């Protein structure tokens, strides 16, 4: 796969409840903190889950949100240039929803776009 899925998110109005749900359902453990941007989740309400431990496979993800955040499930695709990917998405009939936004620490840039039918997809790349 040329540009793999590298991250997923589950965003809802009660991120603590959602983390508990997925913890019970799948055994996921979370490190709770801030998302890459406040546009994704309320500060301190984003729970990162690692894709696996030794011998396991999977992608990293997070569960977050809070009051006023749109409920959704989202995945992020790795791209070399977030701005270029967002422009290409727009040129093909999509619409930009977020970004580029630089994550805390400055080493990751994210963006989101809606495809022509309204499905929101994330893109992530180096700063």
CSV table of C-alpha atoms in Angstrom, one decimal:
chain,number,residue,atom,x,y,z
A,1,UNK,CA,0.0,0.0,0.0
A,2,UNK,CA,1.6,3.3,-1.1
A,3,UNK,CA,0.1,5.4,1.6
A,4,UNK,CA,-1.1,3.3,4.5
A,5,UNK,CA,-3.7,4.0,7.2
A,6,UNK,CA,-1.6,5.0,10.2
A,7,UNK,CA,-4.2,6.2,12.9
A,8,UNK,CA,-7.9,5.9,13.7
A,9,UNK,CA,-10.1,7.9,16.0
A,10,UNK,CA,-13.5,7.4,17.7
A,11,UNK,CA,-14.9,10.8,18.7
A,12,UNK,CA,-18.0,11.2,20.8
A,13,UNK,CA,-19.7,13.5,23.3
A,14,UNK,CA,-18.6,11.3,26.3
A,15,UNK,CA,-15.0,10.2,25.7
A,16,UNK,CA,-14.6,8.7,29.2
A,17,UNK,CA,-17.6,6.4,28.6
A,18,UNK,CA,-16.3,5.5,25.1
A,19,UNK,CA,-12.9,4.6,26.4
A,20,UNK,CA,-14.5,2.4,29.1
A,21,UNK,CA,-16.6,0.7,26.4
A,22,UNK,CA,-13.7,-0.1,24.1
A,23,UNK,CA,-11.5,-1.1,27.1
A,24,UNK,CA,-14.2,-3.7,28.1
A,25,UNK,CA,-14.9,-4.7,24.5
A,26,UNK,CA,-11.4,-5.1,23.1
A,27,UNK,CA,-9.0,-4.8,26.1
A,28,UNK,CA,-7.6,-1.5,24.9
A,29,UNK,CA,-5.6,0.5,27.4
A,30,UNK,CA,-5.4,4.3,27.0
A,31,UNK,CA,-2.9,7.1,27.8
A,32,UNK,CA,-5.2,10.1,28.2
A,33,UNK,CA,-4.0,13.6,27.3
A,34,UNK,CA,-4.4,16.2,24.5
A,35,UNK,CA,-5.1,15.4,20.9
A,36,UNK,CA,-3.0,16.9,18.1
A,37,UNK,CA,-5.4,19.9,18.1
A,38,UNK,CA,-8.4,21.1,20.1
A,39,UNK,CA,-10.5,20.7,16.9
A,40,UNK,CA,-10.3,17.0,17.4
A,41,UNK,CA,-11.0,16.6,21.2
A,42,UNK,CA,-11.5,18.6,24.3
A,43,UNK,CA,-8.2,19.2,26.1
A,44,UNK,CA,-7.2,16.3,28.4
A,45,UNK,CA,-9.9,14.1,27.0
A,46,UNK,CA,-8.1,12.2,24.2
A,47,UNK,CA,-7.1,8.6,25.0
A,48,UNK,CA,-4.3,7.2,22.8
A,49,UNK,CA,-4.3,3.5,22.3
A,50,UNK,CA,-1.2,1.7,20.9
A,51,UNK,CA,-1.6,-0.6,18.0
A,52,UNK,CA,-0.2,-3.6,19.8
A,53,UNK,CA,2.5,-5.0,22.0
A,54,UNK,CA,5.3,-7.4,21.2
A,55,UNK,CA,4.1,-9.9,18.6
A,56,UNK,CA,0.8,-8.1,17.9
A,57,UNK,CA,-0.1,-6.0,15.0
A,58,UNK,CA,-2.4,-3.0,14.5
A,59,UNK,CA,-2.4,0.7,14.0
A,60,UNK,CA,-2.4,3.3,16.7
A,61,UNK,CA,-5.6,5.1,17.6
A,62,UNK,CA,-7.5,7.3,19.9
A,63,UNK,CA,-10.8,7.9,21.6
A,64,UNK,CA,-11.8,11.4,22.5
A,65,UNK,CA,-14.3,14.2,22.0
A,66,UNK,CA,-16.4,16.0,24.6
A,67,UNK,CA,-19.3,18.3,24.7
A,68,UNK,CA,-19.8,20.0,21.3
A,69,UNK,CA,-17.7,17.5,19.3
A,70,UNK,CA,-19.3,15.7,16.3
A,71,UNK,CA,-19.6,12.0,16.8
A,72,UNK,CA,-17.6,10.1,14.2
A,73,UNK,CA,-15.2,7.3,13.4
A,74,UNK,CA,-12.2,8.5,11.4
A,75,UNK,CA,-9.0,7.1,10.0
A,76,UNK,CA,-5.8,8.9,9.0
A,77,UNK,CA,-3.7,8.1,5.9
A,78,UNK,CA,0.0,8.8,5.9
A,79,UNK,CA,1.0,11.4,3.2
A,80,UNK,CA,4.3,13.1,2.5
A,81,UNK,CA,2.7,16.6,2.4
A,82,UNK,CA,-0.6,17.3,4.2
A,83,UNK,CA,-1.3,20.6,2.4
A,84,UNK,CA,-0.8,19.0,-1.0
A,85,UNK,CA,-3.0,16.1,0.0
A,86,UNK,CA,-5.8,18.5,1.1
A,87,UNK,CA,-5.5,20.5,-2.1
A,88,UNK,CA,-5.7,17.3,-4.2
A,89,UNK,CA,-8.8,16.1,-2.2
A,90,UNK,CA,-10.4,19.5,-3.0
A,91,UNK,CA,-9.5,19.3,-6.7
A,92,UNK,CA,-11.1,15.9,-6.9
A,93,UNK,CA,-14.4,17.2,-5.5
A,94,UNK,CA,-13.8,16.9,-1.7
A,95,UNK,CA,-13.9,19.7,0.8
A,96,UNK,CA,-11.3,20.6,3.5
A,97,UNK,CA,-12.5,20.2,7.0
A,98,UNK,CA,-9.3,20.8,9.1
A,99,UNK,CA,-5.7,21.8,8.6
A,100,UNK,CA,-3.0,21.6,8.1
A,101,UNK,CA,-2.6,21.7,11.9
A,102,UNK,CA,0.7,21.0,13.7
A,103,UNK,CA,0.6,18.6,16.6
A,104,UNK,CA,2.2,19.6,20.0
A,105,UNK,CA,5.9,18.9,19.7
A,106,UNK,CA,5.9,20.0,16.1
A,107,UNK,CA,6.8,16.7,14.4
A,108,UNK,CA,3.4,15.8,13.0
A,109,UNK,CA,0.9,17.7,10.8
A,110,UNK,CA,-2.7,16.6,10.4
A,111,UNK,CA,-5.6,17.5,8.2
A,112,UNK,CA,-9.1,16.3,7.4
A,113,UNK,CA,-11.3,16.4,4.3
A,114,UNK,CA,-14.8,15.3,3.4
A,115,UNK,CA,-15.0,13.2,0.2
A,116,UNK,CA,-17.7,14.0,-2.4
A,117,UNK,CA,-20.3,12.0,-0.4
A,118,UNK,CA,-19.4,13.6,2.9
A,119,UNK,CA,-17.2,10.9,4.5
A,120,UNK,CA,-14.5,12.5,6.6
A,121,UNK,CA,-10.9,11.2,6.2
A,122,UNK,CA,-7.8,12.3,7.9
A,123,UNK,CA,-4.3,12.8,6.5
A,124,UNK,CA,-1.1,12.9,8.5
A,125,UNK,CA,2.5,13.7,7.6
A,126,UNK,CA,5.8,15.2,8.8
A,127,UNK,CA,6.0,18.8,9.8
